[in-house]
Tab-separated table of C-alpha atoms in Angstrom:
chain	number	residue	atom	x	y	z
A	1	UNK	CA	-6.569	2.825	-180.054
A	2	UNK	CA	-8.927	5.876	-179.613
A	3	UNK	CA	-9.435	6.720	-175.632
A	4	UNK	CA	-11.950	8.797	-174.253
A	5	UNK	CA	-11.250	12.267	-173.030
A	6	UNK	CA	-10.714	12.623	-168.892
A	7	UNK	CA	-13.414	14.873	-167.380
A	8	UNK	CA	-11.250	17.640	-166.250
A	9	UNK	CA	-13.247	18.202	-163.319
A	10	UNK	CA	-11.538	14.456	-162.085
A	11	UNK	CA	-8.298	14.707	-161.018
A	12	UNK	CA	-5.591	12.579	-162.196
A	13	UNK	CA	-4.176	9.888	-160.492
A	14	UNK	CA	-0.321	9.321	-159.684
A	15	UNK	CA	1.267	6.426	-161.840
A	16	UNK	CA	1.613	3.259	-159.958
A	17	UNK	CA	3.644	-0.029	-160.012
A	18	UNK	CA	2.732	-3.970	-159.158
A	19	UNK	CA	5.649	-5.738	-158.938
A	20	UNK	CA	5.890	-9.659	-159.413
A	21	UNK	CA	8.619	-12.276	-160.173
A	22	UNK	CA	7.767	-14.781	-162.595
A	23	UNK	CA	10.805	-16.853	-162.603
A	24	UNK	CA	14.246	-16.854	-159.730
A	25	UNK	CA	15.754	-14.843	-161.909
A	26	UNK	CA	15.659	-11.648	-159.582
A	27	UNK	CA	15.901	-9.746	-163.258
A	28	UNK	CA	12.932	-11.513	-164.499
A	29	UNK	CA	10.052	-8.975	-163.581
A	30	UNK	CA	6.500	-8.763	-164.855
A	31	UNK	CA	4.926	-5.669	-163.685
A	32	UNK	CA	2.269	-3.352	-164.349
A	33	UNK	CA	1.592	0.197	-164.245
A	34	UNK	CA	-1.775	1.979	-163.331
A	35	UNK	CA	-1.700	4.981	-166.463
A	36	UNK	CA	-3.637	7.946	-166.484
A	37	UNK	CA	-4.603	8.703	-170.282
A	38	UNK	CA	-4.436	12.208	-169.655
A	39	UNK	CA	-0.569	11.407	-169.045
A	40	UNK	CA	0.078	9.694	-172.864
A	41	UNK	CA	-2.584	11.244	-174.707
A	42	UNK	CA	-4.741	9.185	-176.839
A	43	UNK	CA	-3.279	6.567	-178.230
A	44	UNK	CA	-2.003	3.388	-176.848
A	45	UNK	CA	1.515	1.959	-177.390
A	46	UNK	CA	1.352	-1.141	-179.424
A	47	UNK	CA	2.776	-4.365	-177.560
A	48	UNK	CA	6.482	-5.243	-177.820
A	49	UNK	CA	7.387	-1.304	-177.211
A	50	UNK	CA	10.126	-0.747	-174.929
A	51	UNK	CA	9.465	0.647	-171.580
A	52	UNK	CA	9.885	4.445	-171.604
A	53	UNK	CA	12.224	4.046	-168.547
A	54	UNK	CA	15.190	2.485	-170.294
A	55	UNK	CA	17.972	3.176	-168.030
A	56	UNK	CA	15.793	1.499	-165.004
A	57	UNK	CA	14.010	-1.340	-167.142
A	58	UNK	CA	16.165	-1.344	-170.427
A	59	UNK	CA	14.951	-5.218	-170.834
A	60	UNK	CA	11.443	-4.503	-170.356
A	61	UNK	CA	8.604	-4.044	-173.254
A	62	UNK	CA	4.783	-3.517	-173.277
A	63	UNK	CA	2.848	-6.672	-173.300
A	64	UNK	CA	-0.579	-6.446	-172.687
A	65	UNK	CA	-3.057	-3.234	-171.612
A	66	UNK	CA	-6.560	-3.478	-169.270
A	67	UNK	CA	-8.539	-0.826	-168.551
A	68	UNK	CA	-8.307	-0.115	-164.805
A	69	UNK	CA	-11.638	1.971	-164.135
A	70	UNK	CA	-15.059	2.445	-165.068
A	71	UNK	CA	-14.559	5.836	-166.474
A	72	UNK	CA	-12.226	4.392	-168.806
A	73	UNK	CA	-9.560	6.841	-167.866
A	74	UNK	CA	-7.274	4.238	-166.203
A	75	UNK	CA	-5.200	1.648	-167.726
A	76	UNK	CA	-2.735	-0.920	-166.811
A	77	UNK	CA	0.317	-1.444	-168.770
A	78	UNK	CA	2.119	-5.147	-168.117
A	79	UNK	CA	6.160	-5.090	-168.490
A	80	UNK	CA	7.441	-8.091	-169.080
A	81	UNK	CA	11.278	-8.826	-169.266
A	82	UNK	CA	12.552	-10.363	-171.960
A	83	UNK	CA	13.189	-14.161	-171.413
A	84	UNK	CA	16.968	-14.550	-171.633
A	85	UNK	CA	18.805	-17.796	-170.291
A	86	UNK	CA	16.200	-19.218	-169.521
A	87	UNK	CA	17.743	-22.476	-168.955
A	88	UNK	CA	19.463	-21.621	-165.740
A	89	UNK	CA	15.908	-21.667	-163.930
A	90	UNK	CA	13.405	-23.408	-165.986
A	91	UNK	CA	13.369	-26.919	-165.398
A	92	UNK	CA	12.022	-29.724	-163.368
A	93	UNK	CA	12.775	-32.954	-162.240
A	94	UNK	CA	10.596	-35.664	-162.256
A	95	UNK	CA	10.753	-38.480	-160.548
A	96	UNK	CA	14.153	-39.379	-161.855
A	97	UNK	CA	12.454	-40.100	-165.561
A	98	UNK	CA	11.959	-36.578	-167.480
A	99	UNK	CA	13.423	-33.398	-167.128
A	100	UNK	CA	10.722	-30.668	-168.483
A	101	UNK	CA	12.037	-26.932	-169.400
A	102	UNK	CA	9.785	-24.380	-169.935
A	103	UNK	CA	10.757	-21.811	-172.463
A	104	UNK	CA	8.193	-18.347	-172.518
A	105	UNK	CA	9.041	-16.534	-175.670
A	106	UNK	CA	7.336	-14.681	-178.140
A	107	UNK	CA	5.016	-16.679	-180.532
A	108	UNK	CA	6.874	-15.088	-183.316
A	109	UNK	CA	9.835	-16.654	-181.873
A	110	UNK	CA	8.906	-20.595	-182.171
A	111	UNK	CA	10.332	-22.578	-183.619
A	112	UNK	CA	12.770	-19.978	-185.605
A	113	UNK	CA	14.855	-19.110	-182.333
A	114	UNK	CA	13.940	-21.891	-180.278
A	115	UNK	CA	14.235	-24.669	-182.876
A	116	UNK	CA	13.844	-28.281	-181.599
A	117	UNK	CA	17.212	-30.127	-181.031
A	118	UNK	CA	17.431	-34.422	-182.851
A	119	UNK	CA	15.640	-36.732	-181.026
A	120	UNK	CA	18.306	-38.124	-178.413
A	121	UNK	CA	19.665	-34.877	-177.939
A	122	UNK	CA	21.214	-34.348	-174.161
A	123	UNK	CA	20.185	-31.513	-172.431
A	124	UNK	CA	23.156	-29.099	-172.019
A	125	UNK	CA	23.071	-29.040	-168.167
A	126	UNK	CA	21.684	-32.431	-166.999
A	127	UNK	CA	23.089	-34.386	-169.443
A	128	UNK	CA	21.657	-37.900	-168.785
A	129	UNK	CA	18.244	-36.952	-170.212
A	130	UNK	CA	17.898	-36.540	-173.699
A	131	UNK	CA	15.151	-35.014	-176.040
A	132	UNK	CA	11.838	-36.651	-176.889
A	133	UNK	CA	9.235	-33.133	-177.602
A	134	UNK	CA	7.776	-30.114	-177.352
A	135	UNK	CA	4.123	-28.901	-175.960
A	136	UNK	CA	2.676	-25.749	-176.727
A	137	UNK	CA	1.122	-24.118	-173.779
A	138	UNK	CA	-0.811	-20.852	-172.983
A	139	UNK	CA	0.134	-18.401	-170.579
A	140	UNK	CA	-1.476	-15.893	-168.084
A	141	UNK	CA	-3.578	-13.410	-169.836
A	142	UNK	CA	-1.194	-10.695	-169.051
A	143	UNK	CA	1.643	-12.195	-171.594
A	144	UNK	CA	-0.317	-14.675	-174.053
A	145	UNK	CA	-0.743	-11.584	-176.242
A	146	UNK	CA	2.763	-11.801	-177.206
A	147	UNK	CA	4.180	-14.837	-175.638
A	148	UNK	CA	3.835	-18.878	-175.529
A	149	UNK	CA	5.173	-21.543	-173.081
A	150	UNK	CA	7.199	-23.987	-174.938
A	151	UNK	CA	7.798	-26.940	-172.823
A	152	UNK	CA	10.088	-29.243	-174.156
A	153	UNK	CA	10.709	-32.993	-172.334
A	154	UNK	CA	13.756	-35.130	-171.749
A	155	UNK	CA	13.678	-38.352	-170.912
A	156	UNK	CA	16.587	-40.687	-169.860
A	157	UNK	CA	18.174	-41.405	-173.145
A	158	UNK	CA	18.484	-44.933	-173.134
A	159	UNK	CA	17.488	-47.745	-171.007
A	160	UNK	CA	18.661	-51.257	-170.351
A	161	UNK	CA	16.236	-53.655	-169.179
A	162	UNK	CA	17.017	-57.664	-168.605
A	163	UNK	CA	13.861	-59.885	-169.812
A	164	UNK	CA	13.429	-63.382	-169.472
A	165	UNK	CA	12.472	-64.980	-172.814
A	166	UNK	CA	10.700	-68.553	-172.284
A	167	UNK	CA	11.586	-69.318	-176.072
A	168	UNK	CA	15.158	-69.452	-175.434
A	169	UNK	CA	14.857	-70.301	-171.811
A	170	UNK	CA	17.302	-67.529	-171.036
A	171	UNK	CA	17.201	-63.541	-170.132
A	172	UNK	CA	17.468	-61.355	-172.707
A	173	UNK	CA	19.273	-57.999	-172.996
A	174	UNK	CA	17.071	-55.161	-173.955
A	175	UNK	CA	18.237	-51.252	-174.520
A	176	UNK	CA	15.638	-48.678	-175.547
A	177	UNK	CA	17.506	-45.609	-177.084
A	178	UNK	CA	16.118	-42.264	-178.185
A	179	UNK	CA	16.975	-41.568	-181.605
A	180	UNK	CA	16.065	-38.955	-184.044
A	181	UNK	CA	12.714	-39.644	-185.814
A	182	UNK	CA	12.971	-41.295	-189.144
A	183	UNK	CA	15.756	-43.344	-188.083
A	184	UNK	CA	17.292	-45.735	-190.738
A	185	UNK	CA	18.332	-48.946	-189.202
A	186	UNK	CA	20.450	-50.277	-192.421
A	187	UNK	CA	22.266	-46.304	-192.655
A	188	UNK	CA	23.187	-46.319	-188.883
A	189	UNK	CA	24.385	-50.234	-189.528
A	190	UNK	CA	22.106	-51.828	-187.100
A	191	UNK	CA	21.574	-54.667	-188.922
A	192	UNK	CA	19.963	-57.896	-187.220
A	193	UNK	CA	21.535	-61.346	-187.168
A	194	UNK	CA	21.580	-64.500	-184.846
A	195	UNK	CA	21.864	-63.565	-181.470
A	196	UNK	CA	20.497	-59.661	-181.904
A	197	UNK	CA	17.869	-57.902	-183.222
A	198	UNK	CA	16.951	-54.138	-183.852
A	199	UNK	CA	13.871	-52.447	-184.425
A	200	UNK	CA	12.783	-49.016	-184.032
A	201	UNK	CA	9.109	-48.125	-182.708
A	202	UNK	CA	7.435	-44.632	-183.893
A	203	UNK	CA	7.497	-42.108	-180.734
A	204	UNK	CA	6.189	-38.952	-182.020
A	205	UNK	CA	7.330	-36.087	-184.165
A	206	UNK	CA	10.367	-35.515	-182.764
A	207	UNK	CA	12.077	-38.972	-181.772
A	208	UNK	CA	11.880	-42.331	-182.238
A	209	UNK	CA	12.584	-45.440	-180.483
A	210	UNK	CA	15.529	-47.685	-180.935
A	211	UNK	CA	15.481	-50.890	-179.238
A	212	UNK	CA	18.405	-53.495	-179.354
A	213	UNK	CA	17.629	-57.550	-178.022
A	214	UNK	CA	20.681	-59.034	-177.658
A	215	UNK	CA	22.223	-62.631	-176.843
A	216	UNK	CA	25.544	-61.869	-176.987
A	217	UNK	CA	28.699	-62.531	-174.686
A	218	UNK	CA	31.112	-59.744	-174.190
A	219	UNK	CA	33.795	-60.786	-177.081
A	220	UNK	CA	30.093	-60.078	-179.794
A	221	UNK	CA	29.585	-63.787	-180.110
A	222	UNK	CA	26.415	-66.173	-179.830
A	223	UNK	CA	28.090	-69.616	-177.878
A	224	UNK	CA	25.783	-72.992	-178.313
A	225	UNK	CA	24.020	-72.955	-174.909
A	226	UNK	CA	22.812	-76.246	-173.833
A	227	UNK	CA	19.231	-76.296	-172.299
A	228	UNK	CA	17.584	-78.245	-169.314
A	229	UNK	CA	17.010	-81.957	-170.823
A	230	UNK	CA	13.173	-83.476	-171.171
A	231	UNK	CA	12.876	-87.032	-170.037
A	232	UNK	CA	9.552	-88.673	-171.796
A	233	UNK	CA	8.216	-92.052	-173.054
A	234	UNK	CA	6.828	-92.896	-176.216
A	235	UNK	CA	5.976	-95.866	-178.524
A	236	UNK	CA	8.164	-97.012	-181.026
A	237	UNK	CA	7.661	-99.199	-184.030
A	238	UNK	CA	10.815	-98.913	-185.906
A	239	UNK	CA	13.444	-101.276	-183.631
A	240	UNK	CA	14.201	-104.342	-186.001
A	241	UNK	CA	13.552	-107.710	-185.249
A	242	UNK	CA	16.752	-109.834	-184.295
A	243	UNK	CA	17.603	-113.068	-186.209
A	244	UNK	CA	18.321	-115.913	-184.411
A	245	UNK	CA	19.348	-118.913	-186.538
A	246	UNK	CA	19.272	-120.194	-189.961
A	247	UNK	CA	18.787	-123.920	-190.626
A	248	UNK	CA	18.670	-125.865	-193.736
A	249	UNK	CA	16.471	-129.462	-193.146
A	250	UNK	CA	17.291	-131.565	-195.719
A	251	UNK	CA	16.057	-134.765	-196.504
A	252	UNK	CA	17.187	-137.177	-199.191
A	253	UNK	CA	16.950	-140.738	-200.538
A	254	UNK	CA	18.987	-142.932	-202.802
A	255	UNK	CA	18.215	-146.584	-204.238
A	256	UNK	CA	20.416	-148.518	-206.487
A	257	UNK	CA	20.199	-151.812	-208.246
A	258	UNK	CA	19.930	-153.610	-212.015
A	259	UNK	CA	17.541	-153.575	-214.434
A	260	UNK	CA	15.651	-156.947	-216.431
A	261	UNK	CA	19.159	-156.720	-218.534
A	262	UNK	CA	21.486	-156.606	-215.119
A	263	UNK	CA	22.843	-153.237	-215.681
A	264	UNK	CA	23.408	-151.131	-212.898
A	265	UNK	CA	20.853	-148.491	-211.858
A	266	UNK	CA	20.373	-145.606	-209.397
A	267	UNK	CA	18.637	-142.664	-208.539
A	268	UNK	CA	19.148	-139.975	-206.177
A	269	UNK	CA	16.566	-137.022	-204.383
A	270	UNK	CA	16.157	-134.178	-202.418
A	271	UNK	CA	14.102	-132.055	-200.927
A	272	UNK	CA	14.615	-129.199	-198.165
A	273	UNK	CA	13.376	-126.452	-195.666
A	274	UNK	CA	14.599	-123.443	-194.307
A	275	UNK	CA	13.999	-122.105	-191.233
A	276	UNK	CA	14.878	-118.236	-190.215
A	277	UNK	CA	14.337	-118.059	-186.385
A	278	UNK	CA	13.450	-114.284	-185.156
A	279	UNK	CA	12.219	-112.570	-182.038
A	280	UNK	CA	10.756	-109.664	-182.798
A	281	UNK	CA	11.335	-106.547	-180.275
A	282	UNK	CA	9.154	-105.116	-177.153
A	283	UNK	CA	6.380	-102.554	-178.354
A	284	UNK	CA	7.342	-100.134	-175.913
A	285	UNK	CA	6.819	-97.440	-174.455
A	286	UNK	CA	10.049	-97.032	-174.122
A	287	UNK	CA	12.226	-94.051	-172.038
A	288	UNK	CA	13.213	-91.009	-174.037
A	289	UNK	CA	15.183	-88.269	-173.543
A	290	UNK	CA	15.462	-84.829	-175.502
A	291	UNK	CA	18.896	-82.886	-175.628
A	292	UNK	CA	18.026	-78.882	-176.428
A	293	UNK	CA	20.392	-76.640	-178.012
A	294	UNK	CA	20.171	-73.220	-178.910
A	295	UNK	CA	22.610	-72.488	-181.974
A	296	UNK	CA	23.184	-69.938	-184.597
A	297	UNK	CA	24.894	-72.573	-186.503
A	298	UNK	CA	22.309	-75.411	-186.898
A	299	UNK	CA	23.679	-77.087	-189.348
A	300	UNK	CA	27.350	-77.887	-187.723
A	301	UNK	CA	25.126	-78.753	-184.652
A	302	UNK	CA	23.426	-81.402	-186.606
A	303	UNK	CA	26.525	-82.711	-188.076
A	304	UNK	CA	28.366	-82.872	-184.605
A	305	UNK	CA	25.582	-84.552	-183.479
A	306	UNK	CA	25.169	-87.387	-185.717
A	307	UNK	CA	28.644	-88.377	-186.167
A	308	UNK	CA	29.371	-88.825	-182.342
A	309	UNK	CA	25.741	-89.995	-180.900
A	310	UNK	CA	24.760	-93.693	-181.608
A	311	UNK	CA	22.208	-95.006	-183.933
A	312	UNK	CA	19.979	-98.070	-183.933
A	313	UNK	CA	21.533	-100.674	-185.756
A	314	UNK	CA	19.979	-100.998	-189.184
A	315	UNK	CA	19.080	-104.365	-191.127
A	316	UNK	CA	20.461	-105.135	-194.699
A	317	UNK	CA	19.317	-107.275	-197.495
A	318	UNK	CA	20.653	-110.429	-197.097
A	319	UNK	CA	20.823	-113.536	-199.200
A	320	UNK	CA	21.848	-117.061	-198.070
A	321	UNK	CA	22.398	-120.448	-200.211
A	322	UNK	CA	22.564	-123.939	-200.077
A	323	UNK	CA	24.012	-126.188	-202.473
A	324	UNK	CA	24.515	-129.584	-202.971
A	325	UNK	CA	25.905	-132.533	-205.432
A	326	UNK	CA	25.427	-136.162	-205.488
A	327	UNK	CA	26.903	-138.581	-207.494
A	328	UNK	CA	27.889	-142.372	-207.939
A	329	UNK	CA	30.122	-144.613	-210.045
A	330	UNK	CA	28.666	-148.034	-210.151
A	331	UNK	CA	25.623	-147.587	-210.636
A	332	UNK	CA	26.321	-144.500	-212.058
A	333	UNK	CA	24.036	-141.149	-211.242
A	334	UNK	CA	24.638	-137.710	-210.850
A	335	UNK	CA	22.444	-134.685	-209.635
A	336	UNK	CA	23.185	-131.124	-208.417
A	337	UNK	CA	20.724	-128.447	-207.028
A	338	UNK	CA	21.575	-124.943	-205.968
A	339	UNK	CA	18.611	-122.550	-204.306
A	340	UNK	CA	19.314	-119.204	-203.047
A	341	UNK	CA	17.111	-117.736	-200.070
A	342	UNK	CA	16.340	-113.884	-198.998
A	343	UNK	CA	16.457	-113.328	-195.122
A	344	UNK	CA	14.221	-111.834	-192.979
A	345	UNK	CA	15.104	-108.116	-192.369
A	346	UNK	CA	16.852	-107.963	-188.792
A	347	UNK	CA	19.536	-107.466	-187.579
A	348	UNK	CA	21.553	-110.027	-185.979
A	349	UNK	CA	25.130	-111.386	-183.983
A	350	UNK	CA	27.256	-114.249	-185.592
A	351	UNK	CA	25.318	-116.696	-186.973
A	352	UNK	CA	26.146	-119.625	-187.927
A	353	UNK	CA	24.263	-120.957	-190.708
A	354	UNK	CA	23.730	-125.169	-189.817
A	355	UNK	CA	22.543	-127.692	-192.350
A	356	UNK	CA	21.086	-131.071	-190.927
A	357	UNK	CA	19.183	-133.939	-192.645
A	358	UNK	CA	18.634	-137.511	-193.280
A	359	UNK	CA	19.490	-140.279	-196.024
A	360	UNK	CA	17.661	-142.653	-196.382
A	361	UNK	CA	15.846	-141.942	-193.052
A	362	UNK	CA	20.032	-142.160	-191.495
A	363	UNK	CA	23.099	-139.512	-191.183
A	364	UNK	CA	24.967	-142.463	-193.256
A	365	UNK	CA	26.020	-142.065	-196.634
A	366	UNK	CA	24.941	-145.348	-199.098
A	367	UNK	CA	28.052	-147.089	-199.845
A	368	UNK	CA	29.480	-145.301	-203.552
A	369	UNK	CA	27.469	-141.953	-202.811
A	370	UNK	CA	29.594	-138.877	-202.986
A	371	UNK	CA	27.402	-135.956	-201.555
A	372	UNK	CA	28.991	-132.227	-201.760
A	373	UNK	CA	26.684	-130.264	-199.602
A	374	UNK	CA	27.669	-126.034	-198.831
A	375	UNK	CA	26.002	-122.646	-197.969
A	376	UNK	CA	26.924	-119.440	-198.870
A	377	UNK	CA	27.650	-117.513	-196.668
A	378	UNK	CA	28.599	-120.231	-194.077
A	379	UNK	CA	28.503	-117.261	-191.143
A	380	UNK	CA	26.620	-114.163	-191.197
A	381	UNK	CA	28.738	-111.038	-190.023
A	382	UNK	CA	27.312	-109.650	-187.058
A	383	UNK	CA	26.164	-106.485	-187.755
A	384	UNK	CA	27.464	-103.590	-187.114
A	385	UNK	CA	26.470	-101.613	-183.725
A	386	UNK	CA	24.202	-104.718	-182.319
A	387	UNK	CA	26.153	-106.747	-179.821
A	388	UNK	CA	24.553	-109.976	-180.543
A	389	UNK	CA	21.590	-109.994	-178.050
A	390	UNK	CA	19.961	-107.008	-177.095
A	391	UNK	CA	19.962	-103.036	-177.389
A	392	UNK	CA	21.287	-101.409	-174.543
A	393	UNK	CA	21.913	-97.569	-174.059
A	394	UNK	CA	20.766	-94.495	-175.905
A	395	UNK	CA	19.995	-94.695	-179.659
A	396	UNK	CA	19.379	-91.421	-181.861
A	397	UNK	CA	15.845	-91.635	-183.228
A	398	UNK	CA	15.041	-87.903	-184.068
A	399	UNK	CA	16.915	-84.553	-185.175
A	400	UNK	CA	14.472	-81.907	-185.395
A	401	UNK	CA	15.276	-77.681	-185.809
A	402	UNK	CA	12.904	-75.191	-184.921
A	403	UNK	CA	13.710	-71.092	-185.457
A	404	UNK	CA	12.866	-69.313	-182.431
A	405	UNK	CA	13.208	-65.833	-180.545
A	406	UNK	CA	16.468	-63.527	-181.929
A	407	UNK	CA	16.791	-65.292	-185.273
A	408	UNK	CA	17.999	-68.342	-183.629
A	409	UNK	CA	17.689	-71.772	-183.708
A	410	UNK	CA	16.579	-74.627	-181.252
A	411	UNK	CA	18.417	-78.474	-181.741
A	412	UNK	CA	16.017	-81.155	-180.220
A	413	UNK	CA	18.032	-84.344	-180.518
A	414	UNK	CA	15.721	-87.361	-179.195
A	415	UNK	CA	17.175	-90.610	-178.070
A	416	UNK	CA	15.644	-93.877	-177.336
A	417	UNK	CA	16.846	-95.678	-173.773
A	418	UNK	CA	16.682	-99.401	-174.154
A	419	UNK	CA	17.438	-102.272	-172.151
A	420	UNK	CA	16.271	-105.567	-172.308
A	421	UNK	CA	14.448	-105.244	-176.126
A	422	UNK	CA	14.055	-108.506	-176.990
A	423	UNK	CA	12.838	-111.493	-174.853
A	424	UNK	CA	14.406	-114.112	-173.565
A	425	UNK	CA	13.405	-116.668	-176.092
A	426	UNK	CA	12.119	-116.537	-179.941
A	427	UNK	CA	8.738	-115.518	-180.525
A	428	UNK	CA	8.602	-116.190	-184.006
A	429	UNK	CA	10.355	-118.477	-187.088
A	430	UNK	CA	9.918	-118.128	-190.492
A	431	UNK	CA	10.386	-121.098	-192.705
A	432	UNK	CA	10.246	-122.212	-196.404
A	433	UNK	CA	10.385	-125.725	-198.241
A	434	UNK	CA	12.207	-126.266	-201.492
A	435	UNK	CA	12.208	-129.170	-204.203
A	436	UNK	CA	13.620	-129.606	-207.431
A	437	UNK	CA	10.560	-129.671	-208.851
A	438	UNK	CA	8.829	-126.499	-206.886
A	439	UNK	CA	8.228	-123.268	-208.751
A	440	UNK	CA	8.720	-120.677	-205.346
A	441	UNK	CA	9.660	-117.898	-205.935
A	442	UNK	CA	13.524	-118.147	-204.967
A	443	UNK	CA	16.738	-118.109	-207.489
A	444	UNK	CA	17.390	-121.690	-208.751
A	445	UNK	CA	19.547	-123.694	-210.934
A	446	UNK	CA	19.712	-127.212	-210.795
A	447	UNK	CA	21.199	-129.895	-213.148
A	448	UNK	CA	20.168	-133.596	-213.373
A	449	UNK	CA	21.524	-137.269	-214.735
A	450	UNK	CA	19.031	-139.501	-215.314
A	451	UNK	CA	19.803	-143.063	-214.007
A	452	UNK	CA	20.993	-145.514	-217.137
C-alpha cells in the first residue's frame, strides 16, 4: 500500500500503545499501535507479520491497519496474539444443557486445524456434554480480517426420560443419545424387537439422534403384564337352548277273530308322536368381563388361555329311535316298525328318553299279543360342561389380538357371566307324528304280515 508523504513542516508523533485483554488469558493481548509513516516508510506490512518486537511480543502478528488522522500520516496497527489453548478459557455454561466454546482462529485455519470431532463426542474437560455443531461467527473489525469465531456446542450426551404410553397402559423408558450423523442402526446392532424399539431422528450436519423405547426388566426380558380388567354388558345370541325331555306317544290297536270259513284272523297298528321339550335361554344382556394382556408371545398366550378358561357347552347332532314288534300265534299276525328321529340342537343333563301309549284305548296287552317296544339310545349322556340345569360362572366367548405400541401385542380374552340362563319352566316343545304309512322326512324301515 502506497502512503502519502508527511509534510515535513509537521512533526512526528511518538509511537503509542492501547492495550486490551480479549480473553483471561493474561497472555492473550490485542493491542494497537498509533504509527507514524515517516517511521516505516511507505509501505504497509501485510497482515499475519510478526510484531517487530519479538523478544517482548514473540506471539503477536499484524492483524488489521486504520488510518488514525486526517492527514493520513497516522495509522494504527492491531496485534493480536495468537489463539493457543484456547480451551482453558473459552467456554460457557448454560443452564446445565449446553456447553458452548468459542474458538477465534484464522479463517485459513477452519476446519483444517480445528476439525469437528463425531457427533457424541465428550468435551475433553467437562465431559458430560458431548458434541452436536459448529456456528460460524464474525468478529470485531479489528481481527475479522484474519480471524473467525468458531463456536462449537455440547449438549448433554444422552438423556433418559420416563413416558407414560396409554397403548400399553404402562411408562415407557426413553434415552435420546447423540450419535455421529449418518448413523446405521443395523451396523451398530440396534435392532428393534418386542419390548424395544430404535430409531434415529436427523439433527444436523454434525450429529444425529438416537433414541431407544424400551419395555424391558433388568435381566433384557419382556414379562406378560396383566392389565386393569373391563367389566361390560352385551347381548348374546349364541347360548344353546337346553333339552328337557323326550317322549314317544304311542298309540295302537289290535282286533282278532274268524273269517266266513272260521279261520282265525288278526290285525295289528300303530301310530306315534314325539315330543322334544326345550327352553330356550334369556336374551341377555348379560355381564361381561375383559382380561388384557400385553405379550410378546401371543400365540402361547392364546393357547394358555383356552386350555385352562371354560367354554360354553356346545350342542351335538343327535339321533334318537324307537322301535317296536308285534306279533300273535292264534290268530296269527306279525308287524315291526322302526323310525329314527334327529333332536333339537341343545344341550342337555341326563335324559331319560320315556315311551307311553295306549292299546286298545288301555295299558293292557290283548290276550296272545307279544309287543317288543325299545329306543335307542334309552338315556342321553349329559353333555359335557352343562350341569344339567343352568349356566353358571364365566364362559370364554371371545379371543381377540391387537399389535400395539413397541412391537407388542395386546390379549383381550372376553367372558360371559351367567347365572340363572334358563327359566324356571319350558318355554317351548317341539313335536312330530309318525305312521307306517307317512312319508316325513325321518329314516324308516318297517316290515309287515298281513293277517291270513
Amino acid at each position: 500500500m502506497r502512503l502519502p508523504a508527511t509534510p515535513k513542516s509537521q512533526p512526528a508523533p511518538k509511537r503509542q500503545r492501547v492495550l486490551s485483554f480479549v480473553s483471561p488469558d493474561v497472555a492473550d493481548i490485542l493491542f494497537y499501535e498509533t504509527v507514524d509513516t515517516q517511521r516505516i516508510g511507505v509501505n504497509i506490512p501485510e497482515y499475519g507479520t510478526s510484531h517487530p518486537d519479538s523478544i517482548k511480543w514473540p506471539h503477536h502478528e499484524l492483524v488489521f491497519v486504520q488510518q488514525d488522522s486526517e492527514e493520513g500520516q497516522l495509522y494504527r496497527f492491531y496485534y493480536a496474539a495468537r489463539r493457543e489453548n484456547q480451551d482453558d478459557y473459552n467456554y460457557e455454561l448454560r443452564d446445565g444443557s449446553e456447553l458452548i466454546r468459542t474458538y477465534v482462529i484464522k479463517r485459513a485455519d477452519y476446519p483444517s486445524k480445528l476439525t469437528p470431532p463425531a457427533g457424541g463426542t465428550l468435551d475433553s474437560v467437562f465431559t458430560e456434554y458431548g458434541f452436536v455443531g459448529d456456528s460460524i461467527r464474525s468478529v470485531d473489525e479489528s481481527l475479522s480480517s484474519i480471524y473467525i469465531a468458531v463456536q462449537r456446542r455440547f449438549i448433554l450426551p444422552e438423556i433418559i426420560e420416563t413416558v407414560y404410553d396409554p397403548n400399553i397402559e404402562t411408562n415407557v423408558k426413553t434415552v435420546k443419545t447423540v450419535v455421529a450423523s449418518n448413523y446405521n442402526l443395523v451396523t451398530n446392532n440396534k435392532i428393534s424387537g418386542p419390548g424395544e424399539t430404535f430409531e434415529v431422528r436427523h439433527g444436523n450436519k454434525f450429529h444425529d439422534i438416537l433414541i431407544k423405547q424400551t419395555v424391558k426388566n433388568e435381566q433384557g426380558q419382556v414379562p406378560n403384564r396383566t392389565l386393569d380388567t373391563v367389566y361390560s354388558a352385551q347381548k348374546y345370541d349364541a347360548i344353546p337352548q337346553r333339552l328337557d325331555s323326550v317322549v314317544f306317544s304311542y298309540v295302537s290297536s289290535f282286533v282278532s277273530g274268524t273269517d266266513i270259513e272260521g279261520n282265525a284272523r288278526g290285525q295289528y297298528a300303530e301310530d306315534n308322536t314325539a315330543e322334544f321339550l326345550v327352553t330356550a335361554p334369556s336374551s341377555g344382556p348379560f355381564k361381561t368381563v375383559t382380561e388384557r394382556t400385553v405379550t410378546t408371545n401371543p400365540d402361547g398366550l392364546i393357547d394358555a388361555i383356552l386350555a385352562t378358561s371354560n367354554s360354553l357347552p356346545r350342542p351335538k347332532r343327535e339321533d334318537v329311535s324307537i322301535k317296536y314288534a308285534a306279533y300273535s300265534f292264534n290268530p296269527p299276525n306279525a308287524q315291526a316298525a322302526a323310525r329314527q328321529y334327529s333332536l333339537p340342537t341343545a344341550i342337555h343333563g341326563l335324559v331319560t328318553v320315556q315311551t307311553t301309549g295306549t292299546i286298545n284305548g288301555t295299558t293292557v296287552t290283548p290276550t296272545g299279543l307279544i309287543i317288543d317296544r325299545s329306543t335307542t339310545p334309552a338315556t342321553l349322556a349329559q353333555t359335557p360342561r352343562f350341569n344339567g340345569t343352568d349356566l353358571v360362572g364365566a364362559y370364554l366367548i371371545d379371543v381377540n389380538i391387537r399389535r400395539t405400541s413397541l412391537d407388542l401385542f395386546i390379549v383381550e380374552a372376553t367372558s360371559l357371566i351367567l347365572n340363572g340362563v334358563y327359566p324356571a319352566t319350558s318355554s317351548s316343545s317341539s313335536s312330530e307324528s309318525s305312521s307306517e304309512s307317512s312319508s316325513e322326512s325321518s329314516s324308516e324301515s318297517s316290515s309287515e304280515s298281513s293277517s291270513y
